[in-house]
mmCIF file of C-alpha atoms and ligand atoms in Angstrom:
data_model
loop_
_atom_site.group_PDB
_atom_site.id
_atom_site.type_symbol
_atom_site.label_atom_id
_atom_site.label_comp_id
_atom_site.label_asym_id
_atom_site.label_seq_id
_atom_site.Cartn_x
_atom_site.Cartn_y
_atom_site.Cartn_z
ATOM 1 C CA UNK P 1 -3.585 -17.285 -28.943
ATOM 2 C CA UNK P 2 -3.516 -14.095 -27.418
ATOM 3 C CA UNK P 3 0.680 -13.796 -27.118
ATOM 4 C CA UNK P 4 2.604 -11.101 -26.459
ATOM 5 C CA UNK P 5 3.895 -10.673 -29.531
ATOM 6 C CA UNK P 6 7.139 -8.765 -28.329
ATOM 7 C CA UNK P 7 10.081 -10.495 -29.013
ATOM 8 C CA UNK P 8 12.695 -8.363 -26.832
ATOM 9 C CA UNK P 9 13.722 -10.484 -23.891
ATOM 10 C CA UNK P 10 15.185 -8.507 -21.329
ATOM 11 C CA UNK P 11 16.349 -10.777 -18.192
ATOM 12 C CA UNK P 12 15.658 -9.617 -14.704
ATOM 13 C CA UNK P 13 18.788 -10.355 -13.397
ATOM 14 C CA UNK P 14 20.489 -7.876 -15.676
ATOM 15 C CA UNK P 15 18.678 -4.626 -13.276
ATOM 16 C CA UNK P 16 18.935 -6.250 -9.851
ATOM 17 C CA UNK P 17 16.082 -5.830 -7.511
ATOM 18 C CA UNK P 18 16.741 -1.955 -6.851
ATOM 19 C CA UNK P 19 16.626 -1.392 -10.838
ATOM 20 C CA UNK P 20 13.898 -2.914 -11.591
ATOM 21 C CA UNK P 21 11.864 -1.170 -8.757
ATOM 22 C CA UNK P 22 12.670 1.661 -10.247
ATOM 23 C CA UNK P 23 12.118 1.290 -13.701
ATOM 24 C CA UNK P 24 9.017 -0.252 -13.086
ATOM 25 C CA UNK P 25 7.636 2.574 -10.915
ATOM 26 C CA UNK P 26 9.386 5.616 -12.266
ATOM 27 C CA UNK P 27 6.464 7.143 -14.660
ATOM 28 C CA UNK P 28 3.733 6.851 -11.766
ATOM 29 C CA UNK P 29 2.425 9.875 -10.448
ATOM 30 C CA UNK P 30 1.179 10.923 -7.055
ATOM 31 C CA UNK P 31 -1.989 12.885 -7.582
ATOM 32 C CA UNK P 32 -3.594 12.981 -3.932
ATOM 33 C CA UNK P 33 -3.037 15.023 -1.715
ATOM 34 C CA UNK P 34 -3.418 12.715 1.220
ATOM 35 C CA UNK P 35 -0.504 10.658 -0.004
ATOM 36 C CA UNK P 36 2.425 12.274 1.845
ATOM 37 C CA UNK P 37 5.021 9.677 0.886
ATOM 38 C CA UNK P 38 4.600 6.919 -1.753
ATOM 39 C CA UNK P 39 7.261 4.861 -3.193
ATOM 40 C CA UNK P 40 10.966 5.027 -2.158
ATOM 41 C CA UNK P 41 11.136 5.026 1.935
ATOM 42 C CA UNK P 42 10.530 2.389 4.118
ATOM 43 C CA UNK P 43 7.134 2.949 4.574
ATOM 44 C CA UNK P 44 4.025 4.934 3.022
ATOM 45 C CA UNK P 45 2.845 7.842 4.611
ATOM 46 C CA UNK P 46 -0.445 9.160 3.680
ATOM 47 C CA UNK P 47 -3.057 11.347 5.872
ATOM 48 C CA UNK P 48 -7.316 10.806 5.070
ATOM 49 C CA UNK P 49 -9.518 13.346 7.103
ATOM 50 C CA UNK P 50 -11.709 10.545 6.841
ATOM 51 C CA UNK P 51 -11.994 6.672 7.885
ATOM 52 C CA UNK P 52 -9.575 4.841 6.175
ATOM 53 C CA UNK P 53 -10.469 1.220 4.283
ATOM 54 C CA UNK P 54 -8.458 -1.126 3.195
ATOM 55 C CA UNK P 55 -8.478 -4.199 1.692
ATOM 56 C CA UNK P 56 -5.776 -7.060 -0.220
ATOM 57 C CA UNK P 57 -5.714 -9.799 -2.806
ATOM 58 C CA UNK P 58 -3.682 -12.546 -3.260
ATOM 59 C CA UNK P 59 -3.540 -13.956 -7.069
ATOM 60 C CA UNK P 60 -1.703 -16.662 -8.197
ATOM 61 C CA UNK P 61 -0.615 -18.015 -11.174
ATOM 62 C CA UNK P 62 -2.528 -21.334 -12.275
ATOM 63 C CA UNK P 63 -4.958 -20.949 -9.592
ATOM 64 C CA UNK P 64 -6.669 -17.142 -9.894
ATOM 65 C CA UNK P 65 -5.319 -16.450 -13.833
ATOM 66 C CA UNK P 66 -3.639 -18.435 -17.117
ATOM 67 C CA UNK P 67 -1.213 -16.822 -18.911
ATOM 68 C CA UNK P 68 -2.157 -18.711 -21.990
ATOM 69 C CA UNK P 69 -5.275 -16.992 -22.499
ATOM 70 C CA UNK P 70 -4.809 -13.801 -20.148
ATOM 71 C CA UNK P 71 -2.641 -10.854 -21.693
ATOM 72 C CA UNK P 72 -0.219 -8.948 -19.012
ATOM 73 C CA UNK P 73 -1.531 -5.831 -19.154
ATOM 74 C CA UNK P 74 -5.362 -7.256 -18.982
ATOM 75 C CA UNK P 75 -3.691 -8.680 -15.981
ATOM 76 C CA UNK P 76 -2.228 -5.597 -13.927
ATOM 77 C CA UNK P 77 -5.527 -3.866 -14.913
ATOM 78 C CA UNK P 78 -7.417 -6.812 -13.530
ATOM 79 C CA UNK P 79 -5.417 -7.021 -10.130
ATOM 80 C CA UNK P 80 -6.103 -3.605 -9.249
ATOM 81 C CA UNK P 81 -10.089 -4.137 -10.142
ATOM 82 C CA UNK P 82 -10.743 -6.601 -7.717
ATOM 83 C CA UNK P 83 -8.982 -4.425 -4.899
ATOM 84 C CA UNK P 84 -10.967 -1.565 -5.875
ATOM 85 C CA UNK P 85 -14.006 -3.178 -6.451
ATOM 86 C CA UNK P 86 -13.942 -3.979 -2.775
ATOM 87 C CA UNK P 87 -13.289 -0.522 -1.531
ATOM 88 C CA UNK P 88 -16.196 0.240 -3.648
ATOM 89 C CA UNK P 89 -18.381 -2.208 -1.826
ATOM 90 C CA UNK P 90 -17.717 -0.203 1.405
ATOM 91 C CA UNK P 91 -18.884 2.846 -0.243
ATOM 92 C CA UNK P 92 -15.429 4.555 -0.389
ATOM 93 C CA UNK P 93 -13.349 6.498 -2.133
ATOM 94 C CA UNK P 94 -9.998 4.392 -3.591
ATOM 95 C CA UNK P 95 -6.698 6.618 -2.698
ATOM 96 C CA UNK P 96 -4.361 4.089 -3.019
ATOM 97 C CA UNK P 97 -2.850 0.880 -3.595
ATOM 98 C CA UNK P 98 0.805 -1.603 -3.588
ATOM 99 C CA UNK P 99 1.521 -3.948 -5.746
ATOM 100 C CA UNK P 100 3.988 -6.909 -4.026
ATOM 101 C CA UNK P 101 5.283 -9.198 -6.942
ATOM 102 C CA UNK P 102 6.998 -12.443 -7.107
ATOM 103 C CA UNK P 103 8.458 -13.916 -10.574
ATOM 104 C CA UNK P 104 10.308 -16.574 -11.998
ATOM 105 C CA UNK P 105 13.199 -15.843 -13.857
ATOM 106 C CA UNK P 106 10.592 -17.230 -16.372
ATOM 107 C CA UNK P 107 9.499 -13.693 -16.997
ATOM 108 C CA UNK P 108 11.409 -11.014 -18.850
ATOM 109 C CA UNK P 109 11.327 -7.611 -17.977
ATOM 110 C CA UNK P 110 9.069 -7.141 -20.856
ATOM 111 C CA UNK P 111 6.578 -8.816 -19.177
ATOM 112 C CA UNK P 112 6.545 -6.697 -16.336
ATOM 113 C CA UNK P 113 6.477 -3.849 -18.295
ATOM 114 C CA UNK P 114 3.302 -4.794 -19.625
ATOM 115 C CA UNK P 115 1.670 -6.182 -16.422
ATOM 116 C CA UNK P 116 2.526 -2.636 -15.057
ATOM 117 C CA UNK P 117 1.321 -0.617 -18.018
ATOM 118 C CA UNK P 118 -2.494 -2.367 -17.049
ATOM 119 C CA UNK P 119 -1.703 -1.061 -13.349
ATOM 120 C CA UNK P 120 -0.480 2.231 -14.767
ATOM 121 C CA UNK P 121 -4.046 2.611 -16.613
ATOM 122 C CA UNK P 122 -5.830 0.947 -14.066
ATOM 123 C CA UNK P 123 -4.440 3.784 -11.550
ATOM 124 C CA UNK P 124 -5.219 6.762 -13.927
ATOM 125 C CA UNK P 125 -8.424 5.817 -15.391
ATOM 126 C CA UNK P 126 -9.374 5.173 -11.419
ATOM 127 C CA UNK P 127 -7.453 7.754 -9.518
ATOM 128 C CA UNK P 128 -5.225 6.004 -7.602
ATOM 129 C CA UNK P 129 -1.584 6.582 -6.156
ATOM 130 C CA UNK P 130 0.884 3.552 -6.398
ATOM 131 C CA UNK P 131 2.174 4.675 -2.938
ATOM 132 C CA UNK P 132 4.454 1.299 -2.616
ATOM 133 C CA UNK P 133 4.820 -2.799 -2.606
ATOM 134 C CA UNK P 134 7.410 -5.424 -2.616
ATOM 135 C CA UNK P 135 9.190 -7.529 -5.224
ATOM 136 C CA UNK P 136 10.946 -10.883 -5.059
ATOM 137 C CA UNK P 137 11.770 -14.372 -7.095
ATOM 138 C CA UNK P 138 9.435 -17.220 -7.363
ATOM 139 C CA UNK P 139 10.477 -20.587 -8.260
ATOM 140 C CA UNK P 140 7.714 -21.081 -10.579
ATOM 141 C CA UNK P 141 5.611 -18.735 -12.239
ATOM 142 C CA UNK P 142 4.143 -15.553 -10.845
ATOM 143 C CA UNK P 143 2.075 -14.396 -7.847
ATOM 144 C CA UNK P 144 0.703 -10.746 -7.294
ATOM 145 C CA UNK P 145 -0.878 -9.212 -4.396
ATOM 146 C CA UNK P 146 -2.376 -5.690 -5.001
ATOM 147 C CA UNK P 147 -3.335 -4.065 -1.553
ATOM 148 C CA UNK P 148 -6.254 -0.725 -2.053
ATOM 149 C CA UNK P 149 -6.456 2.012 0.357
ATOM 150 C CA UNK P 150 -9.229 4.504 0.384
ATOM 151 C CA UNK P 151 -11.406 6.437 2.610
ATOM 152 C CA UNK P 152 -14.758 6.928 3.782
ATOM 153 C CA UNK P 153 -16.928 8.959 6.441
ATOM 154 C CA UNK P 154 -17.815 7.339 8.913
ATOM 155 C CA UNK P 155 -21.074 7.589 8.265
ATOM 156 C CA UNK P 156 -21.341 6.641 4.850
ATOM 157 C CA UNK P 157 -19.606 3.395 5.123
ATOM 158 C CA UNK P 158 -21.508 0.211 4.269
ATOM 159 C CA UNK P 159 -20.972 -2.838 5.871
ATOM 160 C CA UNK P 160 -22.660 -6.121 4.715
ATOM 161 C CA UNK P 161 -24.587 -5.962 8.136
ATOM 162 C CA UNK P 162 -26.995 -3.135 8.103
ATOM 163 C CA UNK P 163 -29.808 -4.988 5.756
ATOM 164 C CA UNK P 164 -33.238 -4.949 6.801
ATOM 165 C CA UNK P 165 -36.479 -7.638 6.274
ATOM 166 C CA UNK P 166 -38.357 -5.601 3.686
ATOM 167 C CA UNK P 167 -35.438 -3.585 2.135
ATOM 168 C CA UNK P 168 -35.179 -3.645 -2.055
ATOM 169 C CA UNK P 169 -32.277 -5.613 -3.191
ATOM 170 C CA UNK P 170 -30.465 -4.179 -5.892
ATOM 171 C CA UNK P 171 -27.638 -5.181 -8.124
ATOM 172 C CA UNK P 172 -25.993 -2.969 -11.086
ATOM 173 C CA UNK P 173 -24.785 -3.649 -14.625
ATOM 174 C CA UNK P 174 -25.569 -7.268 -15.828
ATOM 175 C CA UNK P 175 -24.153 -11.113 -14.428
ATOM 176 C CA UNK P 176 -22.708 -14.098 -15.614
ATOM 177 C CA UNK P 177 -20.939 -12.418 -18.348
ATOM 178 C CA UNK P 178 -17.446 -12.746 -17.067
ATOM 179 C CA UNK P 179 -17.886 -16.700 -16.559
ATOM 180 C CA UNK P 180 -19.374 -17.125 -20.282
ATOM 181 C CA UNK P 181 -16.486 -15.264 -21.025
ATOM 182 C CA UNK P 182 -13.961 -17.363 -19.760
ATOM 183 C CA UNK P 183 -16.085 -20.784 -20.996
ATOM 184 C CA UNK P 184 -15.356 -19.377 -24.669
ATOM 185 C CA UNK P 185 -11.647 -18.659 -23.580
ATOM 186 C CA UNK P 186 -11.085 -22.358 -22.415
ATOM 187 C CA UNK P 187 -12.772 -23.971 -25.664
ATOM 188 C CA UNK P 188 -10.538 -21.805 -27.511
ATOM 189 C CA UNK P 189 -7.469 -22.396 -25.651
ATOM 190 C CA UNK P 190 -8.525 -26.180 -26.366
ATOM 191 C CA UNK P 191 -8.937 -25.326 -30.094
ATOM 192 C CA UNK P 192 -5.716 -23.419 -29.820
ATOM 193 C CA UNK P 193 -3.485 -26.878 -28.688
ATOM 194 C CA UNK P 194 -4.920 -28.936 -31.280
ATOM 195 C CA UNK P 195 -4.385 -26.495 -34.188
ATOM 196 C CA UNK P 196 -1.931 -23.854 -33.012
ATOM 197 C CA UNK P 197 -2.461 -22.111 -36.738
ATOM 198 C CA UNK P 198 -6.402 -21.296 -36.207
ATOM 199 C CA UNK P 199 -7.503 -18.458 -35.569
ATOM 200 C CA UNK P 200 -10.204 -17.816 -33.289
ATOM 201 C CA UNK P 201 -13.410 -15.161 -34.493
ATOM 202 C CA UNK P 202 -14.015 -14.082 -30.823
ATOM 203 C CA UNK P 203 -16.275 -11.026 -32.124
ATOM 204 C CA UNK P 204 -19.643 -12.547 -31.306
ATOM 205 C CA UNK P 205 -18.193 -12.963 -27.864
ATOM 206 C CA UNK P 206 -16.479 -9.393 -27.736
ATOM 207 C CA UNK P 207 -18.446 -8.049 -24.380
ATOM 208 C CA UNK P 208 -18.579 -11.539 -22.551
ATOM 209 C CA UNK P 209 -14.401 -12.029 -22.759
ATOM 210 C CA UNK P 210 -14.291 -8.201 -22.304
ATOM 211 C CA UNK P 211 -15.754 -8.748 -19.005
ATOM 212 C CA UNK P 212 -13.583 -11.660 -17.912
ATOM 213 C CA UNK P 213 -10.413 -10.045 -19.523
ATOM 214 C CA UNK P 214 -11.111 -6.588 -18.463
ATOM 215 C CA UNK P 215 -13.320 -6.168 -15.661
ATOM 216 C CA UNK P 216 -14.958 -2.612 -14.432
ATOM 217 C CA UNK P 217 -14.508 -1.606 -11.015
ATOM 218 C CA UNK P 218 -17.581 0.052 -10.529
ATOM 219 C CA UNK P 219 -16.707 3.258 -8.724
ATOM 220 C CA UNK P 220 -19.413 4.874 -10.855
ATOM 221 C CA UNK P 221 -21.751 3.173 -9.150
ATOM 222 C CA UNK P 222 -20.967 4.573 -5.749
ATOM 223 C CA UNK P 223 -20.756 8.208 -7.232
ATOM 224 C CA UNK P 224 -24.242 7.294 -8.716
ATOM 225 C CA UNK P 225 -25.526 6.555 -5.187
ATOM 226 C CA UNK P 226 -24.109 9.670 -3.797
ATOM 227 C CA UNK P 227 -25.370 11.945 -6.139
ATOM 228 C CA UNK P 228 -28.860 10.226 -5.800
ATOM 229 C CA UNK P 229 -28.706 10.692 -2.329
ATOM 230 C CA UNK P 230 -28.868 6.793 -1.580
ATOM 231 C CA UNK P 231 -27.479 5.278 1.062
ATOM 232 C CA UNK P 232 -27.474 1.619 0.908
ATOM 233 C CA UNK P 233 -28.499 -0.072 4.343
ATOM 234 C CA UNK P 234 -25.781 -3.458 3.360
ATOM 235 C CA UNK P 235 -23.710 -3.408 0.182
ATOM 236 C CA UNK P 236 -20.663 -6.172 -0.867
ATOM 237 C CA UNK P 237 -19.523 -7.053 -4.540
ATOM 238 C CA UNK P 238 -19.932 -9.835 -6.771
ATOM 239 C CA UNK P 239 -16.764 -11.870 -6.717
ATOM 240 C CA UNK P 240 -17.796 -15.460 -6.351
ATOM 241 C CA UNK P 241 -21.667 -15.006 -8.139
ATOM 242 C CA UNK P 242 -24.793 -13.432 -6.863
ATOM 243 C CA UNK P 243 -26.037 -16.420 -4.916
ATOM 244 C CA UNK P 244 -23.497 -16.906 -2.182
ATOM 245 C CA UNK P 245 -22.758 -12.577 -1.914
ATOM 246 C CA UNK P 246 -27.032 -12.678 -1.198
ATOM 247 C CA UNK P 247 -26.105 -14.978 1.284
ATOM 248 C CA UNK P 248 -23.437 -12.833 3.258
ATOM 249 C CA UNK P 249 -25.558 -10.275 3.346
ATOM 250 C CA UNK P 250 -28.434 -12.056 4.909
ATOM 251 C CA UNK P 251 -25.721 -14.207 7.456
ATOM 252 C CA UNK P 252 -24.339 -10.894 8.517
ATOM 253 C CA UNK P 253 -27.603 -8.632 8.555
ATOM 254 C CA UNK P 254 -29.705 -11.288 10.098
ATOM 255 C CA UNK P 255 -32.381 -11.751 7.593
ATOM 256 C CA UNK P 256 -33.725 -13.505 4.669
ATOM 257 C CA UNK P 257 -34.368 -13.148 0.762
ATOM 258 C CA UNK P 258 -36.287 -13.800 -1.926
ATOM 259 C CA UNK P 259 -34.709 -13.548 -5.411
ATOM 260 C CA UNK P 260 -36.425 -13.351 -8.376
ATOM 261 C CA UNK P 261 -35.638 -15.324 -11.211
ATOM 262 C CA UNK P 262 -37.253 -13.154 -13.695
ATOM 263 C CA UNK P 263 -35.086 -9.848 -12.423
ATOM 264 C CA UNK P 264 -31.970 -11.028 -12.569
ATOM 265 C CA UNK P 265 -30.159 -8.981 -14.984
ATOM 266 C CA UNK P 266 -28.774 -10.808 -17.992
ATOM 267 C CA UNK P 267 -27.102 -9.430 -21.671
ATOM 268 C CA UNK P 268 -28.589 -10.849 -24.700
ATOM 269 C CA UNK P 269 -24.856 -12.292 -25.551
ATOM 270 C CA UNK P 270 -24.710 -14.524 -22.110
ATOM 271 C CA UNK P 271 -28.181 -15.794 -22.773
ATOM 272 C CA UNK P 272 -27.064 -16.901 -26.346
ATOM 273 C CA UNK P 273 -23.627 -18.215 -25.169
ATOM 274 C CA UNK P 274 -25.776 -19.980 -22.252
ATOM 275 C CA UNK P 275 -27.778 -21.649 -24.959
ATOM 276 C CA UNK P 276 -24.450 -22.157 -27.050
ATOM 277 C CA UNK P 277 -22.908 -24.055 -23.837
ATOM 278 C CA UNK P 278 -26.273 -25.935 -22.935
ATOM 279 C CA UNK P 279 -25.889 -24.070 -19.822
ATOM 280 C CA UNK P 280 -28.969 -22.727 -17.448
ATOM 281 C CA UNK P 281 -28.126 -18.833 -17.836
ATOM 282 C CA UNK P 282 -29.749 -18.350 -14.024
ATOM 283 C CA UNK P 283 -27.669 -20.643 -12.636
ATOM 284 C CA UNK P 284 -24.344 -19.307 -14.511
ATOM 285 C CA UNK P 285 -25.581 -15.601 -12.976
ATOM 286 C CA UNK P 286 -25.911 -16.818 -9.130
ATOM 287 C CA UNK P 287 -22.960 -19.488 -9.253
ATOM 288 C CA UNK P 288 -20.443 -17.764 -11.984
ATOM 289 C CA UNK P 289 -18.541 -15.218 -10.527
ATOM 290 C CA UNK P 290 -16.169 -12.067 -10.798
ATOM 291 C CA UNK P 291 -18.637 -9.931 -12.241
ATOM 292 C CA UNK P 292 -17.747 -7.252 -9.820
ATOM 293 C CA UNK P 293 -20.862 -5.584 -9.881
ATOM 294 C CA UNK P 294 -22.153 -4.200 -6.683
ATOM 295 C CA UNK P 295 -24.618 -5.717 -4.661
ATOM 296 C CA UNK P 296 -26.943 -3.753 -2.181
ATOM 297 C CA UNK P 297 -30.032 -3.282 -0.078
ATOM 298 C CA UNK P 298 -31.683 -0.135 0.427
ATOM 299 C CA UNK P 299 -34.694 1.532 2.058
ATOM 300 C CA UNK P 300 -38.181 1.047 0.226
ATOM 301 C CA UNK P 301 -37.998 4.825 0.627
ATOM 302 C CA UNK P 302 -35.274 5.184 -1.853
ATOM 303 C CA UNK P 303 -36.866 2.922 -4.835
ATOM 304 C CA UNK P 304 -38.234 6.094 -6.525
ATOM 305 C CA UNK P 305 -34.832 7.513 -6.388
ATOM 306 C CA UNK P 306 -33.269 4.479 -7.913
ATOM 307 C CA UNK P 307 -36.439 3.519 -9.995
ATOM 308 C CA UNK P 308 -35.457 3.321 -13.971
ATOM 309 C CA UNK P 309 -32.530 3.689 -13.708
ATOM 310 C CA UNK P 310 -30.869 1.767 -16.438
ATOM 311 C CA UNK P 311 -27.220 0.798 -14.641
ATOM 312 C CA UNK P 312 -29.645 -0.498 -11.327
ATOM 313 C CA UNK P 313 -32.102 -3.380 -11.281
ATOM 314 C CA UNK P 314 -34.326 -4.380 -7.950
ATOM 315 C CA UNK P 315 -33.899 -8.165 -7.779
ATOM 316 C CA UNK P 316 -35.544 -8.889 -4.761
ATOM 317 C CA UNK P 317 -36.133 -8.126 -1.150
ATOM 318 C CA UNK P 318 -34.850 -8.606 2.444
ATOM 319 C CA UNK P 319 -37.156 -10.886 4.693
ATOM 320 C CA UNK P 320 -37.320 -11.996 8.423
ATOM 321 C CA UNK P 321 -33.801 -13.882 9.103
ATOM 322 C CA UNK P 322 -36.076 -17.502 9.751
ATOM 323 C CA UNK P 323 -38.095 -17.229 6.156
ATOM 324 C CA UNK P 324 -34.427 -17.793 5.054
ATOM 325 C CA UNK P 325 -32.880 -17.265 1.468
ATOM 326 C CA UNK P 326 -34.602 -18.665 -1.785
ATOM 327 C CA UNK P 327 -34.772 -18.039 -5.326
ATOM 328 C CA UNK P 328 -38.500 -17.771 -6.147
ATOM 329 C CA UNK P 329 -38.735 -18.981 -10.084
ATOM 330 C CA UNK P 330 -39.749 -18.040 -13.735
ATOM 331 C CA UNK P 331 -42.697 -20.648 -12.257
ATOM 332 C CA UNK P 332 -43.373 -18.881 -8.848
ATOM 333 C CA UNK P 333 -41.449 -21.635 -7.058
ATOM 334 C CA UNK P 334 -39.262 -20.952 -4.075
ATOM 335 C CA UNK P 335 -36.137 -22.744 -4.061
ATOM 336 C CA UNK P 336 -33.298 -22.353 -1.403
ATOM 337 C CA UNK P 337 -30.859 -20.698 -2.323
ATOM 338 C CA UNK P 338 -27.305 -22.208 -1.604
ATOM 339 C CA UNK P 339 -23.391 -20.860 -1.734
ATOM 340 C CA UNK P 340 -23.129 -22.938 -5.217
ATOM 341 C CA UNK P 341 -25.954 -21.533 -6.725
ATOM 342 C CA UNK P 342 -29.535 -23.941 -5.250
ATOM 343 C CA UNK P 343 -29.940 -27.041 -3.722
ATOM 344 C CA UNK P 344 -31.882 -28.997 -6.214
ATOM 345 C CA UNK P 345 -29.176 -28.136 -8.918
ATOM 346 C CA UNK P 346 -26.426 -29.240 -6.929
ATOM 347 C CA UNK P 347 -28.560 -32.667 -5.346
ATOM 348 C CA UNK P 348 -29.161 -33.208 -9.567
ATOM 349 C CA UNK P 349 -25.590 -33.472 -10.501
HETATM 350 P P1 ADP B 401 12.251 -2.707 1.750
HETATM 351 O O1 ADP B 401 13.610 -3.337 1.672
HETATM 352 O O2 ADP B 401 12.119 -1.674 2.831
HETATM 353 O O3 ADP B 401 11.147 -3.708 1.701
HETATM 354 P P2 ADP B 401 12.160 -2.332 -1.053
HETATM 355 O O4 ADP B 401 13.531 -2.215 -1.575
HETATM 356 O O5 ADP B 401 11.462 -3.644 -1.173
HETATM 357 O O6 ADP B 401 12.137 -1.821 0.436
HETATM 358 O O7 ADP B 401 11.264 -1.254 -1.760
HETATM 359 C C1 ADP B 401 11.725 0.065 -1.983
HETATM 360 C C2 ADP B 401 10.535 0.937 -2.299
HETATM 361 O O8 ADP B 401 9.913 0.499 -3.485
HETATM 362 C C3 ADP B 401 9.470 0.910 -1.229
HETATM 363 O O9 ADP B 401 8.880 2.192 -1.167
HETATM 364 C C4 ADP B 401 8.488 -0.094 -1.747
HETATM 365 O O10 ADP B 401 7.193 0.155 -1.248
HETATM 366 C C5 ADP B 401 8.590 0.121 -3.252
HETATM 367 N N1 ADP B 401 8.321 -1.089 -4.036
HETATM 368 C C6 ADP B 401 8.970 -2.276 -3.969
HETATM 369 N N2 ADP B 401 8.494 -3.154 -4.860
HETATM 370 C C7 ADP B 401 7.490 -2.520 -5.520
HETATM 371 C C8 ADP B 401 6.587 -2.895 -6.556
HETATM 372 N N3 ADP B 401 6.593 -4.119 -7.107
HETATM 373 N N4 ADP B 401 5.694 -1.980 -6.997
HETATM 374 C C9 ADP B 401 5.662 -0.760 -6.437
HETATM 375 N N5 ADP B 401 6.474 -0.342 -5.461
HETATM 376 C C10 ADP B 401 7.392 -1.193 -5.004
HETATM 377 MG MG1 MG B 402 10.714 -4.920 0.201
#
């Protein structure tokens, strides 16, 4: 439904490994100063006064993203999200990043021209050098594995271990739009094989596919925090869904949780696609996943600095580590919270 509707078909073979490297990589600039040597030696060579992060991603084809529903570009872009949204979650700045590739000769180097115009925009809109990577055949389909590189003082670096019992959990932007998101894209993909010739109105869903499409690193968010002068005591970012991130925080910082139901932070469109899908929209914003918002505990102090503020919501607190994790309900009832989302949801089905 979504196809690239270029019909040039350029095969890979015709550059050679070397070629397509290069034409790949050749419009990229290198705009910090730290980076002393990007693409084009054996090795990158780049010099932070600070404490350097850095994290990778592996994505495959058929297992992290479809093709059928997922443009190339909304790919690249994608790729370098998650990386970044990780460096985020350490409270960092992103410098950096490689991108190792390996293709079938399924793919035409149109393809990869568009996967690495979403990287190229991905990199400017975020600031970040393409300082390097690797590239190589697949036997079937396509796997990518974007690497991010930033840097950090040492003292502003937040690991998911600092959290405190009575510390104000917060979470920015909204959940459980990016699932809802992709639950219209697979009914329509369904649609789509039955009746190749319809189709689909996806406007009502615009910002839910948006957000599984085109996710937001949210480096905003940390420059938020900074300017606020907030330092979160534990921070990591939503990748798998709110419920099991709460419960790395609380494994590694050694305490507990209570959730609130009624805080959680929904838009109107997931709650009407939730009642669309006959789906509970709580349950869809603790279990759903790669919302890549930021999750984070800080100081009771702080909550005037954060309070109102319309991209941050408090959803809860810390606790002592043997009151353990729950989600306290709409009805005032605690229920333990679990990796999947809570037990008495997963013991009903
Ligand atoms: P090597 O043989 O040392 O692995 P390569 O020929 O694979 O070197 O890569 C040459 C240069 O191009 C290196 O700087 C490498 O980091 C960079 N590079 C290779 N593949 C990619 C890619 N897919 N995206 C960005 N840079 C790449
Ligand atoms: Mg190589």
């Amino acid at each position: 439904m979504l196809e690239d509707k270029n019909q040039e078909r350029t095969s890979l073979e015709k550059l050679g490994e070397f070629g397509l490297i290069d034409h790949l990589t050749k419009n990229f600039e290198i705009n910090h100063k730290s980076t002393l040597k990007g693409i084009g030696d054996d090795a990158a060579v780049f010099d932070h006064t600070e404490k350097t992060v850095l994290t990778t991603d592996l994505l495959i084809e058929g297992v992290h993203f479809d093709l059928s529903y997922m443009p190339l570009k909304h790919l690249g872009y994608k790729a370098v999200m998650v990386n970044l949204s990780d460096v985020y979650a350490m409270n960092a700045t992103a410098t950096s990043i490689t991108v190792s590739l390996a293709v079938s000769n399924r793919f035409p180097l149109e393809a990869l021209e568009e996967l690495y115009a979403g990287i190229a925009l991905a990199a400017k809109v975020f600031n970040v050098d393409l300082i390097g990577g690797d590239t190589t055949s697949s036997t079937s389909g396509m796997l990518i594995s974007i690497t991010a590189i930033g840097e950090a003082k040492e003292e502003e670096i937040t690991y998911r271990s600092g959290a405190k019992p009575n510390d104000l959990l917060v979470v920015s932007g909204d959940l459980g739009a990016a699932y809802m998101g992709l639950q219209v894209l697979d009914r329509e993909k369904e649609v789509f094989k039955v009746n190749p010739n319809n189709q689909p109105d996806l406007s009502p869903y615009s910002y839910i596919v948006e957000r599984q499409l085109k996710p937001e690193a949210r480096k905003d968010i940390v420059e938020l925090l900074k300017e606020m002068e907030v330092l979160p005591t534990s921070m990591i970012d939503i990748s798998d869904g709110l419920s099991s991130e709460i419960l790395h925080l609380c494994k590694s910082s050694k305490v507990g949780c209570n959730l609130f139901e009624e805080k959680i932070p929904l838009d109107p469109t997931v709650i009407s696609a939730c009642e669309e899908f006959n789906v509970d929209s709580t349950m869809v914003a603790l279990s759903g996943g790669e919302d890549y918002e930021l999750l984070f505990t800080i100081s009771q102090n702080d909550f005037d600095k954060i309070k109102g503020n319309p991209s941050l919501t408090v959803i809860g607190h810390m606790t002592d580590e043997r009151e353990g994790a729950y989600l306290v309900t709409r009805g005032n009832t605690k229920i333990e919270l679990t990796a999947q989302g809570w037990n008495s949801f997963n013991s009903d089905n």
